[in-house]
Short mmCIF file of C-alpha atoms in Angstrom, two decimals:
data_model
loop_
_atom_site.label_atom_id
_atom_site.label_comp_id
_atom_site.label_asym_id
_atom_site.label_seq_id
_atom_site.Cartn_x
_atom_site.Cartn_y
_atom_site.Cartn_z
CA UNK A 138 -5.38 51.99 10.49
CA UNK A 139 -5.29 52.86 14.37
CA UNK A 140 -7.13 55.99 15.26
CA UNK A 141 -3.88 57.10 16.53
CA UNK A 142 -2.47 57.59 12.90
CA UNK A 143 -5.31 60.27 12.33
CA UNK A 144 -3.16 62.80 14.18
CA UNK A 145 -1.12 63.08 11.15
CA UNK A 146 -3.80 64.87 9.55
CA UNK A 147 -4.31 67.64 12.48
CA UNK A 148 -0.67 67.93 13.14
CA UNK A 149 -0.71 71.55 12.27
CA UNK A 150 -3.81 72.51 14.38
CA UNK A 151 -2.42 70.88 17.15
CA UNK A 152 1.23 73.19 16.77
CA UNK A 153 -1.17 76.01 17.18
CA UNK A 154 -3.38 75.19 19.41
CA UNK A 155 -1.22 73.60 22.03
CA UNK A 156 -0.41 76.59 24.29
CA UNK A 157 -4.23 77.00 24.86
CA UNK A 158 -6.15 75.58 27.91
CA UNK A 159 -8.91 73.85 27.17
CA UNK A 160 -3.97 45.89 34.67
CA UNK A 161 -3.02 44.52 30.90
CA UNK A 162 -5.07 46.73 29.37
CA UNK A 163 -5.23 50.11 29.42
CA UNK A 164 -7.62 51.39 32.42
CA UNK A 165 -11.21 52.75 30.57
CA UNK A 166 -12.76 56.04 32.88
CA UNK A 167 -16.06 53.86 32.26
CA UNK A 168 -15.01 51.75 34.43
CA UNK A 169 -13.38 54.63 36.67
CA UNK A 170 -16.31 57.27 37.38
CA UNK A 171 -13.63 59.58 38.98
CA UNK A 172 -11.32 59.97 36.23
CA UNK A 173 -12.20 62.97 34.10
CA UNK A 174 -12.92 62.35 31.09
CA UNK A 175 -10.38 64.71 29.68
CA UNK A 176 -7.41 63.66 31.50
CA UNK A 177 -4.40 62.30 30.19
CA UNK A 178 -5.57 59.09 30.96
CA UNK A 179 -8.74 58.57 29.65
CA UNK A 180 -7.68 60.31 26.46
CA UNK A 181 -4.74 57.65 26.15
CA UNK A 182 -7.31 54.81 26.51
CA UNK A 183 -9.18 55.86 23.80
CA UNK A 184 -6.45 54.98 21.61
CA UNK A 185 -4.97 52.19 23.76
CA UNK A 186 -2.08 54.25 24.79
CA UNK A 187 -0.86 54.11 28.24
CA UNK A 188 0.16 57.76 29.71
CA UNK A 189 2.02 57.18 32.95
CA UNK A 190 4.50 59.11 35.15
CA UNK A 191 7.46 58.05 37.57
CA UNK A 192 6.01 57.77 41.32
CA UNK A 193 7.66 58.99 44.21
CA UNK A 194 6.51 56.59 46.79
CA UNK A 195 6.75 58.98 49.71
CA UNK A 196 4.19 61.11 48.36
CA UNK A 197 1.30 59.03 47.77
CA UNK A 198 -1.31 59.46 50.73
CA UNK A 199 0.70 62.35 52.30
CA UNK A 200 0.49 64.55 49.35
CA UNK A 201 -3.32 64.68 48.36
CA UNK A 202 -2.66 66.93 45.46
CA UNK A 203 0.15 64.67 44.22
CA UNK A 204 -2.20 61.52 45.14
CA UNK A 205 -5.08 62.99 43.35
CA UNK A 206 -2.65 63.75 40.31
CA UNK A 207 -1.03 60.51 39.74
CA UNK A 208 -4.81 58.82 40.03
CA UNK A 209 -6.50 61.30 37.85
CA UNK A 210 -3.91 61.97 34.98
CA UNK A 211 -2.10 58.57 34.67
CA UNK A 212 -2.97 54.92 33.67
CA UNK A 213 0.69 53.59 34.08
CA UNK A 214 2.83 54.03 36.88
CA UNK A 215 6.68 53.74 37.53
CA UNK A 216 8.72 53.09 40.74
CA UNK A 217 11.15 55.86 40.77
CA UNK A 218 13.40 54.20 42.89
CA UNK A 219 11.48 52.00 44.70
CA UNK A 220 12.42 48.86 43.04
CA UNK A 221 15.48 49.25 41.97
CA UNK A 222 18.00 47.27 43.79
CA UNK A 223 19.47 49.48 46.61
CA UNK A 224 15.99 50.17 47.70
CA UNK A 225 14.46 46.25 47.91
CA UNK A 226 17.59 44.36 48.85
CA UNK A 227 19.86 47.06 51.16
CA UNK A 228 21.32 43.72 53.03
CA UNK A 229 22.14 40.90 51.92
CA UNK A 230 19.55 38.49 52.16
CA UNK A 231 17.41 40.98 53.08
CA UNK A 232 14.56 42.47 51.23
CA UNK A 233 12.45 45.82 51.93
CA UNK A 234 9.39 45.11 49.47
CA UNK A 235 7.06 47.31 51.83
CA UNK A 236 7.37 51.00 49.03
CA UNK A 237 7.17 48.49 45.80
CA UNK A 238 4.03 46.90 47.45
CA UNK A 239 2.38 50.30 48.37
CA UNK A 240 2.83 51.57 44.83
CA UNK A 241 1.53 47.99 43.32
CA UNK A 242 -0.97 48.28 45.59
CA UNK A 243 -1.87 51.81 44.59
CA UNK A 244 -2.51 51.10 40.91
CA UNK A 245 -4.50 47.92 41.60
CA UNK A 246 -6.93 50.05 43.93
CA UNK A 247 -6.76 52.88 40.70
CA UNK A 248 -6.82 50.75 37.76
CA UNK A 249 -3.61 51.61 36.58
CA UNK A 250 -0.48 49.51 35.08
CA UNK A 251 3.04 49.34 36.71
CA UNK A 252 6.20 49.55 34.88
CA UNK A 253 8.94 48.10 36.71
CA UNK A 254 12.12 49.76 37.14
CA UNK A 255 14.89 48.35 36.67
CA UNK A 256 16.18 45.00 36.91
CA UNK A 257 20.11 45.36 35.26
CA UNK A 258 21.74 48.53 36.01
CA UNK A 259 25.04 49.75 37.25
CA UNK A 260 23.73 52.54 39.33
CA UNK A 261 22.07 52.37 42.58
CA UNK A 262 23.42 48.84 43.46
CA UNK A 263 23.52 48.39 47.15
CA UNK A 264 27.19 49.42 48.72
CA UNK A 265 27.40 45.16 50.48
CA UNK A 266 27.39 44.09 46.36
CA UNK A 267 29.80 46.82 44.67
CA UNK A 268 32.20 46.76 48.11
CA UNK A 269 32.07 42.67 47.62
CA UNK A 270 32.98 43.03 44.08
CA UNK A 271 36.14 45.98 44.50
CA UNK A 272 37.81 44.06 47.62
CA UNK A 273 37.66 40.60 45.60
CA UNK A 274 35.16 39.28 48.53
CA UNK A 275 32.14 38.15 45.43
CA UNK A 276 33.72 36.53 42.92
CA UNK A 277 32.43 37.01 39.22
CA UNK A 278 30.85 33.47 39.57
CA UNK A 279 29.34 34.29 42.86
CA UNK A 280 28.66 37.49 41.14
CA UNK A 281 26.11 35.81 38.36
CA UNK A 282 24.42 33.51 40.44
CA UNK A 283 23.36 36.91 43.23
CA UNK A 284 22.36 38.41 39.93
CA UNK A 285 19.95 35.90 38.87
CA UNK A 286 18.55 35.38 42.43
CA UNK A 287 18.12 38.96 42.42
CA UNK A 288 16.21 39.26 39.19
CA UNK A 289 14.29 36.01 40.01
CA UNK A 290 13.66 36.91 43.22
CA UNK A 291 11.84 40.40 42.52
CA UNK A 292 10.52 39.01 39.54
CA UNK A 293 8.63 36.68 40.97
CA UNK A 294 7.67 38.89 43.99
CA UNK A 295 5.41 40.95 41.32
CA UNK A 296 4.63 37.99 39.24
CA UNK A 297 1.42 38.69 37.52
CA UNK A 298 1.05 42.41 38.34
CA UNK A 299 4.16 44.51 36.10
CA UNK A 300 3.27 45.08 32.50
CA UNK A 301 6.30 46.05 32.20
CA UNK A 302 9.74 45.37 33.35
CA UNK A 303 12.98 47.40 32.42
CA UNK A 304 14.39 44.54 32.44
CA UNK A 305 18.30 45.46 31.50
CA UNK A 306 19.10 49.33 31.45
CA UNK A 307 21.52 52.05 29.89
CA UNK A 308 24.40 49.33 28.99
CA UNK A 309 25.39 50.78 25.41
CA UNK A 310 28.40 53.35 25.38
CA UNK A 311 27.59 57.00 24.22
CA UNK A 312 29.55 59.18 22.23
CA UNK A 313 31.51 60.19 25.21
CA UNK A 314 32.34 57.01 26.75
CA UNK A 315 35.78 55.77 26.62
CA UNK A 316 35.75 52.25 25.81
CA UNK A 317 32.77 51.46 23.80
CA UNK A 318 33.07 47.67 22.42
CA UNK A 319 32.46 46.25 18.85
CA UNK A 320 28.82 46.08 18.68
CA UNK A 321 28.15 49.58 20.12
CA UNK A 322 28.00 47.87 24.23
CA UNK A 323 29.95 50.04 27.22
CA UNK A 324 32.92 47.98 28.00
CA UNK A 325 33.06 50.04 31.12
CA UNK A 326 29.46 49.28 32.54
CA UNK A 327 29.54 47.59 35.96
CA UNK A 328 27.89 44.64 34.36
CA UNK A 329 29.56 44.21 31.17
CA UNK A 330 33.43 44.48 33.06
CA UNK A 331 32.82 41.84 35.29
CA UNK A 332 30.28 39.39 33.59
CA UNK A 333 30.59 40.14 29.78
CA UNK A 334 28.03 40.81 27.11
CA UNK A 335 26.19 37.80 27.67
CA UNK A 336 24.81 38.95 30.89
CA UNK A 337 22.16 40.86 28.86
CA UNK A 338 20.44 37.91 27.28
CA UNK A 339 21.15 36.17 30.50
CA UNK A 340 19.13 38.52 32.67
CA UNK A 341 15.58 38.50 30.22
CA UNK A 342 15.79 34.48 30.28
CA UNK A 343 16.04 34.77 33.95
CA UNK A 344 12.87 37.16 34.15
CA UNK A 345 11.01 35.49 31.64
CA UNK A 346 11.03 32.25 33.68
CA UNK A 347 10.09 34.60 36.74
CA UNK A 348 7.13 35.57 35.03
CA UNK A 349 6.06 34.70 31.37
CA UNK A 350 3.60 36.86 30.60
CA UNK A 351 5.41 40.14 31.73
CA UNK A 352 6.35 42.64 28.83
CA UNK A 353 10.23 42.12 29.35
CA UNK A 354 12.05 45.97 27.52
CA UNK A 355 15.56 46.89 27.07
CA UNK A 356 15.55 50.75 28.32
CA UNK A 357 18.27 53.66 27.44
CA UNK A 358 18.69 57.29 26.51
CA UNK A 359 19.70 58.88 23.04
CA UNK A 360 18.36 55.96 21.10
CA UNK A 361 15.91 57.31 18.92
CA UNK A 362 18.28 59.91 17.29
CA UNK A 363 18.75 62.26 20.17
CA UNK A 364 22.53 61.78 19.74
CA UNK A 365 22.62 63.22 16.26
CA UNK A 366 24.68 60.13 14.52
CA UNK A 367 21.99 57.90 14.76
CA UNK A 368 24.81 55.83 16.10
CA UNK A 369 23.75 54.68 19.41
CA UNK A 370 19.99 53.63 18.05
CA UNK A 371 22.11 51.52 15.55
CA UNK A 372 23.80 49.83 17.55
CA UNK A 373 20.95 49.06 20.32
CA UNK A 374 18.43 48.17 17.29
CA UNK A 375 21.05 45.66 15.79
CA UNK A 376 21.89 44.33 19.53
CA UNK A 377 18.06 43.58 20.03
CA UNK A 378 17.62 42.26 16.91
CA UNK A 379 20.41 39.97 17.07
CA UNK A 380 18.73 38.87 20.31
CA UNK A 381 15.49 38.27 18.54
CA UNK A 382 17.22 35.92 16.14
CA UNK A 383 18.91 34.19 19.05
CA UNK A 384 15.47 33.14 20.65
CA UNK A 385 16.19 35.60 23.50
CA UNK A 386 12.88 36.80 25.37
CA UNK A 387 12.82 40.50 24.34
CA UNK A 388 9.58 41.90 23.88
CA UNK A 389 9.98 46.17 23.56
CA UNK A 390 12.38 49.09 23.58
CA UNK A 391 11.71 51.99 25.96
CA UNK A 392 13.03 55.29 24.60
CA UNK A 393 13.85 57.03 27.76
CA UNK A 394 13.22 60.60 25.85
CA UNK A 395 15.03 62.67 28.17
CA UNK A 396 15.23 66.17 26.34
CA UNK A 397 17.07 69.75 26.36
CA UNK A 398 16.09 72.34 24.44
CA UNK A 399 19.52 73.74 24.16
CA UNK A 400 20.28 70.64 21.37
CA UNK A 401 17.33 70.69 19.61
CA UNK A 402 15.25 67.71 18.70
CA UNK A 403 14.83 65.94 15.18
CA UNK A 404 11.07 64.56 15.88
CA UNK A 405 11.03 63.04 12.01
CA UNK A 406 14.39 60.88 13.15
CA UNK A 407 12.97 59.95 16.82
CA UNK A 408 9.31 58.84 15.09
CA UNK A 409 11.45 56.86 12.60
CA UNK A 410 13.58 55.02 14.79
CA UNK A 411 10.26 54.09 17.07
CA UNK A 412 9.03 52.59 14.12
CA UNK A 413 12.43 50.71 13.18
CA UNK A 414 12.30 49.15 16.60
CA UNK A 415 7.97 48.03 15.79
CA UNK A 416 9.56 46.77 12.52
CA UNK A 417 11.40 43.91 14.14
CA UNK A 418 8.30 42.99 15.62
CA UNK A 419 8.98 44.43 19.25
CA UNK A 420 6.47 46.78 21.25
CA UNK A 421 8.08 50.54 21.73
CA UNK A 422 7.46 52.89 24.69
CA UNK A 423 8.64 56.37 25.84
CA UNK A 424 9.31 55.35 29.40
CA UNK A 425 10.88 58.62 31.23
CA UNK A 426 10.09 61.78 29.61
CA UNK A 427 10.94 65.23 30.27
CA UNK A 428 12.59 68.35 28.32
CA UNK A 429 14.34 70.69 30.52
CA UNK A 430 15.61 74.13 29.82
CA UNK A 431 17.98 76.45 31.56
CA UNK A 432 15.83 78.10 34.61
CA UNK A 433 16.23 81.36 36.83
CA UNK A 434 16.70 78.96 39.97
CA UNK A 435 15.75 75.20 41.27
CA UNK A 436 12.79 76.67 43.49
CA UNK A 437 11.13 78.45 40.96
CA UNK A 438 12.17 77.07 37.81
CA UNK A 439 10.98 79.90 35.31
CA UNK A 440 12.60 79.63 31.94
CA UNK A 441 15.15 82.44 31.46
CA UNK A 442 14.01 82.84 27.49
CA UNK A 443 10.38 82.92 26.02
CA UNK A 444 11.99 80.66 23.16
CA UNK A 445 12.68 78.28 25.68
CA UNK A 446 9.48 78.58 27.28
CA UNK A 447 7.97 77.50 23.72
CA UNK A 448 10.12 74.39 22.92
CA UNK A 449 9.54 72.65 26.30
CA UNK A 450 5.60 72.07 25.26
CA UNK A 451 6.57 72.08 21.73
CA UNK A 452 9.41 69.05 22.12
CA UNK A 453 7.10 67.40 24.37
CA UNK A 454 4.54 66.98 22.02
CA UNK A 455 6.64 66.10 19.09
CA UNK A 456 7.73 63.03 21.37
CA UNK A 457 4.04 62.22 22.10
CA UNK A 458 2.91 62.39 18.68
CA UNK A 459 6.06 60.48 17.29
CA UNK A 460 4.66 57.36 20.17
CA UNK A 461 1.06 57.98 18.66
CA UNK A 462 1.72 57.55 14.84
CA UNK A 463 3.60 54.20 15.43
CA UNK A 464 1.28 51.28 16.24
CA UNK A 465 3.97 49.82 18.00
CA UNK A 466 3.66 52.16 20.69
CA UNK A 467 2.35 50.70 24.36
CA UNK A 468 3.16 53.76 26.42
CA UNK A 469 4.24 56.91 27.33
CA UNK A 470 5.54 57.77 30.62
CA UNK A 471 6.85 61.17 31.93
CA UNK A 472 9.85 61.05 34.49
CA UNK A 473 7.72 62.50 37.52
CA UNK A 474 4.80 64.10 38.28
CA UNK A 475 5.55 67.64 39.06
CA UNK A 476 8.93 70.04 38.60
CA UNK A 477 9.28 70.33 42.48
CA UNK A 478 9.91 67.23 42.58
CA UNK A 479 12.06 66.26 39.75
CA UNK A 480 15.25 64.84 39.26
CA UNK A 481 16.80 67.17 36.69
CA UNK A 482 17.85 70.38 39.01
CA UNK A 483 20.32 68.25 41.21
CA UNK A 484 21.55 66.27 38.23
CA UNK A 485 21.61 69.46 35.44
CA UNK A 486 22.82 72.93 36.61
CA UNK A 487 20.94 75.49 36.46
CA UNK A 488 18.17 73.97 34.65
CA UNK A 489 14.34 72.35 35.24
CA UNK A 490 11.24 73.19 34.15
CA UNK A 491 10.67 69.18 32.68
CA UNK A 492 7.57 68.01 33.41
CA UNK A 493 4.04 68.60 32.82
CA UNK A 494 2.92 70.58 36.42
CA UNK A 495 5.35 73.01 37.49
CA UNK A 496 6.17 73.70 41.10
CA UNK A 497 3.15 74.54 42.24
CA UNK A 498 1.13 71.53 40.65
CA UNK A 499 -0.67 73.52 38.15
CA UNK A 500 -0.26 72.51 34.83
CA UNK A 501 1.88 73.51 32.20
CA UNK A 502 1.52 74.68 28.58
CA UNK A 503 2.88 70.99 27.97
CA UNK A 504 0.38 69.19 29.79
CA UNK A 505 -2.06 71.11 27.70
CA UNK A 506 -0.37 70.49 24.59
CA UNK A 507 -0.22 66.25 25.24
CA UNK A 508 -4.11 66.31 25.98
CA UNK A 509 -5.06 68.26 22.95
CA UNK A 510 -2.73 65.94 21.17
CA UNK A 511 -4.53 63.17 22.43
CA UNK A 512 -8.35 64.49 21.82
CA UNK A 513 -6.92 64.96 18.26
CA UNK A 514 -5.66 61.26 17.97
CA UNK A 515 -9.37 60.11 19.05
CA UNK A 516 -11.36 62.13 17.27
CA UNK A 517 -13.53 59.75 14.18
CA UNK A 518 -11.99 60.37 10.96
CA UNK A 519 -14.07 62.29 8.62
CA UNK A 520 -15.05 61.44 5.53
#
């Protein structure tokens, strides 16, 4: 039994206790003097659990307290957008490797692992590829073969230095969506329309030839539970399994774990569907986490309710100790670094609040809550 599973037994303590202060394998503070020994990082490595957060290139060197932050707290990092394809190929032909290489770079000179982000997705595609496809000027068989030099060709740019890759991303239909097909895929995704369901096996053979020994993950949202049918983890557990049978090169599932507190969160449900995803012999991570809440403004971001306040650290943990208790569990990222700089107040109207520092860079009652989860997971079982 992992260390990690001891947290079951201090589950309790930690509810109470969490508002109060106090590159394969996971980087140790031994060998990094200047990581504190109570950060978020060296915590994680005592259990072989890889904390990371989403990097905003820009920021690294001309932000020291953001620098210092994502060196300090984190032992995996994630291009935000950096190597996605609008950012490394914004001409044809043409690649822009220079903000991927400074974050690569970065963790090499910090010990830390790099998630890559994302290989397959039907947003932020560069305007020369989605113009070529809507005026008939890239065929669909043209279409497939700048797909696969794509993925090969970034692929093998990082060869050796991504633990992970998100390798295909966010292609099953939702609830919502319009035209979801048989086996739970969105007949409306960018990919899926114009090169068909295959394209998702297609695009981990392609990166597994790139580079073999990269963890290759399918990556979404709502599929551990989140979307209160259980339908959409269903349907992406029976997809990947399916491709598991086939021989395809699928190593993990990344739970995106994008939260609100407005819908409430079944943590029993999201631990359980982790685990479903270890049972078919895959690897599991929580790749982009954050729980936002309805805030008095996108400079500030101060909770409007004291309830609120309370489930952010509270949902937060429940997703961190759902990661811990399944062995299957590589990693657990949060979706940026700080709430200045987040993503959710353009995207989510009047809300914020999502990560672990808040605007100012001072931790939050849910950073404190994930490292007293993890001193709990490493503490020696008594007997």
């Amino acid at each position: 039994m992992k260390l990690r599973r001891q947290l079951a037994a201090a589950a309790a303590t930690a509810a109470v206790l969490m508002l109060v202060p106090s590159a394969v394998a996971t980087a140790s503070p031994d060998k990094h003097p200047k990581v504190p020994a109570d950060s978020l990082r060296a915590l994680g490595a005592q259990q072989k659990l890889g904390i990371g957060t989403a990097v905003d290139d820009a920021r690294l060197g001309s932000d020291r307290a953001y620098t210092d932050l994502v060196a300090n707290q984190f032992s995996v990092v994630t291009a935000e957008n950096a190597m996605k394809w609008e950012s490394v190929e914004p001409a044809r032909g043409s690649y822009d490797w220079a903000a991927a290489d400074r974050l690569v770079s970065f963790a090499g000179q910090h010990g830390q692992q790099v998630r890559g982000h994302t290989l397959l997705w039907h947003n932020q595609l560069p305007s020369w590829l989605t113009t070529g496809v809507d005026d008939g000027t890239v065929t669909k068989g043209q279409l497939r073969e700048i797909l696969r030099k794509h993925v090969t060709d970034e692929v093998t740019h990082f060869r050796g230095r991504i633990w992970q890759w998100d390798v295909a991303n966010e292609v099953f239909a939702n609830s919502w969506d319009p035209n979801p097909l048989p086996d739970g895929l969105n007949g409306d995704d960018f990919w899926i329309r114009n090169l068909g369901e295959g394209v998702v096996a297609d695009v981990f053979r392609w990166a597994h030839q790139a580079d073999p020994k990269a963890l290759l993950f399918y990556n979404d949202y709502n599929i551990s539970g989140q979307d209160g049918t259980n339908a959409k983890f269903r349907a992406v557990h029976d997809f990947v399994a399916k491709l598991r049978a086939q021989g395809v090169p699928i190593d993990g599932v990344g739970e995106q774990g994008h939260l609100d507190t407005q819908y409430g969160f079944d943590a029993q449900r999201f631990q359980a569907d982790l685990q479903s995803y270890g049972d078919l012999g895959l690897k599991v991570a929580v790749t982009e986490a954050d729980v936002r809440t309805f805030v008095n403004n996108s400079t500030e971001q101060v909770p409007t309710s004291q309830p609120a306040a309370f489930a952010q650290p509270f949902e937060f943990s429940e997703m961190l100790k759902g990661c811990q208790l399944v062995d299957q569990c590589i990693s657990f990222t949060a979706w940026g670094v700080y709430d200045g700089d987040s993503w959710i107040p353009g995207t989510f109207a009047g809300t914020g609040y999502g990560l672990l520092y808040d605007v100012d860079k001072a931790p939050k009652p849910a950073y404190y809550a994930l490292q007293q989860d993890l001193r709990l997971g490493a503490r020696p079982q008594k007997h």
